[in-house]
Tab-separated table of C-alpha atoms in Angstrom:
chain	number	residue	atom	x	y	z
A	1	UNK	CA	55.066	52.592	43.477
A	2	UNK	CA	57.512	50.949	45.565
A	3	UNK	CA	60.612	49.012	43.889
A	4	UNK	CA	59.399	45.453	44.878
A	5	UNK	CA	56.346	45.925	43.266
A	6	UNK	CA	57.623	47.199	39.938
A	7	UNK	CA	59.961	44.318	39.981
A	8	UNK	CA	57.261	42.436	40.893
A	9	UNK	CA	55.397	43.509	37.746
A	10	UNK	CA	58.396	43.517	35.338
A	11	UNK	CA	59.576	40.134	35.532
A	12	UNK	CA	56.069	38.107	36.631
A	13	UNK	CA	53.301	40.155	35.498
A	14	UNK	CA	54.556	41.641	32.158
A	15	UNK	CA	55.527	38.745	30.429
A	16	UNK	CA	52.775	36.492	31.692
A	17	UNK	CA	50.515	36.838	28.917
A	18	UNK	CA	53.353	35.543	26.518
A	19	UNK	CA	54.120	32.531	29.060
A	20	UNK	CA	50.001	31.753	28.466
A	21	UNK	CA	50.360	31.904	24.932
A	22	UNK	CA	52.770	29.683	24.833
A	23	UNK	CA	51.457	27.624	27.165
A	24	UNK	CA	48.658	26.648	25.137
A	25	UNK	CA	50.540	26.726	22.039
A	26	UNK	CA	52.829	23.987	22.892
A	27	UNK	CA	50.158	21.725	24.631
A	28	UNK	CA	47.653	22.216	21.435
A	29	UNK	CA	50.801	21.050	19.102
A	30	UNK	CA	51.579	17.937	21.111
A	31	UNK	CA	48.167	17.424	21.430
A	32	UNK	CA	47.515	17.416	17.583
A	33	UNK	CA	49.973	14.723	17.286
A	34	UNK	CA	48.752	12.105	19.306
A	35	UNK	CA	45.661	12.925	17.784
A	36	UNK	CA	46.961	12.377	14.409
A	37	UNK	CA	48.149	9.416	15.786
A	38	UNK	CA	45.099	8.293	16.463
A	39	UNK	CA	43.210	8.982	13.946
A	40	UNK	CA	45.852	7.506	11.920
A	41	UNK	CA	45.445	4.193	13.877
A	42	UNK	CA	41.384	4.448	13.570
A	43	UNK	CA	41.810	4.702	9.544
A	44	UNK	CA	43.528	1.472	9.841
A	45	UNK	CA	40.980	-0.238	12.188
A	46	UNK	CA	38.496	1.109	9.093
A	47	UNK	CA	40.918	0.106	5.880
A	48	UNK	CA	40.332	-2.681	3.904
A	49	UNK	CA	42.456	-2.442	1.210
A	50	UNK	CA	45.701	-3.703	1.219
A	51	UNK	CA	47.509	-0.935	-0.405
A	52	UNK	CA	45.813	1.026	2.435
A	53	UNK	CA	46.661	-0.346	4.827
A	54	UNK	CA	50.199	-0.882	3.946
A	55	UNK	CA	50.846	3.122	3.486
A	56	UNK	CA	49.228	3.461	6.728
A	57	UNK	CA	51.572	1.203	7.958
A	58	UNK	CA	54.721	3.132	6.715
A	59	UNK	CA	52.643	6.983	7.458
A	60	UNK	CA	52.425	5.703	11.199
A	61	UNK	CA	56.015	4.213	10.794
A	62	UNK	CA	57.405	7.414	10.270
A	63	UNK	CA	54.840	9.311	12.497
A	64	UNK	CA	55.982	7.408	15.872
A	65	UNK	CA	59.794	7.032	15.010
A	66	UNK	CA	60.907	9.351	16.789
A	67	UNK	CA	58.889	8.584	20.579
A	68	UNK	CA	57.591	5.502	20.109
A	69	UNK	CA	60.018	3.837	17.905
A	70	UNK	CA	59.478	0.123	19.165
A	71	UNK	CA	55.764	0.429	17.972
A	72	UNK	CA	56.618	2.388	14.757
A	73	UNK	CA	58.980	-0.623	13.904
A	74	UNK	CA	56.537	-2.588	13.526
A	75	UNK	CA	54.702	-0.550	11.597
A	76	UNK	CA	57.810	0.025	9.470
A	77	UNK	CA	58.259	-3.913	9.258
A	78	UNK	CA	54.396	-4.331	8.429
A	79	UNK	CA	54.416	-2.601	5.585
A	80	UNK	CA	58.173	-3.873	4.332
A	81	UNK	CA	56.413	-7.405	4.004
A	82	UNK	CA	53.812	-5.825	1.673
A	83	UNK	CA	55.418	-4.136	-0.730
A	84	UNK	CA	58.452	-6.928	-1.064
A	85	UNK	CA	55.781	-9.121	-1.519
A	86	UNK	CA	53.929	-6.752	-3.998
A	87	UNK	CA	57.330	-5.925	-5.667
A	88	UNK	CA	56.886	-2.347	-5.569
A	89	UNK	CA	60.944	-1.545	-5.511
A	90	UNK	CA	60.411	1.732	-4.300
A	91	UNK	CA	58.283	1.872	-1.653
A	92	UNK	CA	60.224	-1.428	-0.208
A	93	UNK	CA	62.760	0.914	-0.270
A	94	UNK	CA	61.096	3.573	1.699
A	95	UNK	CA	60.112	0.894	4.097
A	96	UNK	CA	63.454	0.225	4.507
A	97	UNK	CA	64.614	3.633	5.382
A	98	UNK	CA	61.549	4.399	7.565
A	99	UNK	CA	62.162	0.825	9.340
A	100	UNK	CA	65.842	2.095	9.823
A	101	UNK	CA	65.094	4.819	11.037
A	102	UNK	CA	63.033	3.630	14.068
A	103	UNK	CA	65.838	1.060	14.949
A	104	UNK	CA	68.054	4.323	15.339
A	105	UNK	CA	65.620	6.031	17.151
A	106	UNK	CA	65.605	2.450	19.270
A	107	UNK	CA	69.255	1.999	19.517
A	108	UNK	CA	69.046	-0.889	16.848
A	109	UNK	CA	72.119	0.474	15.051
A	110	UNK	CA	73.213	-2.553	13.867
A	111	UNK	CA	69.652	-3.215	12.392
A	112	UNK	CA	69.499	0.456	11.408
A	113	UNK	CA	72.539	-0.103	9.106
A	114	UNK	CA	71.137	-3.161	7.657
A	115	UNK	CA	67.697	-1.386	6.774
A	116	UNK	CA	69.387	1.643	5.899
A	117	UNK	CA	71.736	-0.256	3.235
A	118	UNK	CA	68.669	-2.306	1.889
A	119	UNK	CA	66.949	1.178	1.250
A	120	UNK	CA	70.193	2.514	-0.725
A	121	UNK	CA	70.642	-0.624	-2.623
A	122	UNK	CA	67.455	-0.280	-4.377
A	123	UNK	CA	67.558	3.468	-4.272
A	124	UNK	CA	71.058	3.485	-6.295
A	125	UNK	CA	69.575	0.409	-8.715
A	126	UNK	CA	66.327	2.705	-9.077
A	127	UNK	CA	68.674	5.847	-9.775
A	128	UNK	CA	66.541	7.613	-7.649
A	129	UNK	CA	69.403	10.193	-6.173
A	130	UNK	CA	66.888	12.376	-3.886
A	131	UNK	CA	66.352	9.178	-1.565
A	132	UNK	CA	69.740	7.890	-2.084
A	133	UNK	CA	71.045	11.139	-0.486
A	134	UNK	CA	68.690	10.996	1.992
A	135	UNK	CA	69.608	7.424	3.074
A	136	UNK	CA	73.334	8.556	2.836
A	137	UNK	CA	72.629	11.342	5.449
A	138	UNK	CA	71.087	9.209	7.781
A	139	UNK	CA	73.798	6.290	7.637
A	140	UNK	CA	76.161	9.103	7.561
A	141	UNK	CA	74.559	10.377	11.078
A	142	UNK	CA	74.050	6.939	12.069
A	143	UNK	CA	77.681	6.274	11.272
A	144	UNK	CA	78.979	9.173	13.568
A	145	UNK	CA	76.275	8.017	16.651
A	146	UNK	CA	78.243	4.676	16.644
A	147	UNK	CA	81.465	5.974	16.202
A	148	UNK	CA	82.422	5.159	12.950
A	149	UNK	CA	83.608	8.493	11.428
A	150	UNK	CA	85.565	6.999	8.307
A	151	UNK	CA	82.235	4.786	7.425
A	152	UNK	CA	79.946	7.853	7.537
A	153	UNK	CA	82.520	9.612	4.899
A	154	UNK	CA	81.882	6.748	2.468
């Protein structure tokens, strides 16, 4: 067999079957998302509770964060209104975070750190130290994005 051909076959042909896997791996899992997405977005056409629809609200906040954070923003504001006006303290807070964390994704950082201290206010008052640290870690990271070192250390 000459050289070419064996080259040929090493580099192109022998790992092809890997390069298809993959292929289709990586296009099912994006796939899957915006189908989540979607069907995410159809169970709130179809709610009509509003409890529902409010966790739907903060699931598709945190869903679309990170691509389509404008959208999941308003999500994350949608269901802060509920639950403040509700009073349930902790998922307020979680709307907070989630809401924070799309501004970041957004390049809101000065609304990120407003969200993201609203969250650890009630997180500290709730003495819930598993979301604290969480919101610590991302005002920490937000902290460093914005240049802030001796904030994030706080």
């Amino acid at each position: 067999m000459p050289r070419i051909i064996r080259l040929f076959y090493f580099y192109l042909m022998k790992p092809f079957p890997l390069l298809l896997i993959s292929f289709f791996f990586f296009t099912s899992f994006f796939s899957q998302g915006n189908g989540r997405i979607d069907s995410l977005k159809t169970l709130l056409g179809k709610a009509t509770c509003d409890s529902s629809i409010a966790n739907l609200h903060l699931v598709l906040c945190i869903e679309l964060s990170e691509n389509q954070s404008a959208e999941a923003k308003f999500f994350g504001l949608m269901a802060l209104r509920y639950y403040r006006q509700k009073k349930n303290v902790f998922k307020t807070g979680q709307a907070y975070g989630c809401t924070g964390l799309a501004c970041y994704n957004n390049s809101e950082f000065d609304e990120a750190v407003e969200n993201y201290i609203h969250a650890l206010e009630i997180f500290d008052k709730l003495n819930n130290k598993n979301e604290a640290a969480f919101i610590h870690n991302k005002l920490g990271a937000l902290y460093n994005r914005i240049n802030k070192p001796g904030k994030a250390l706080l």
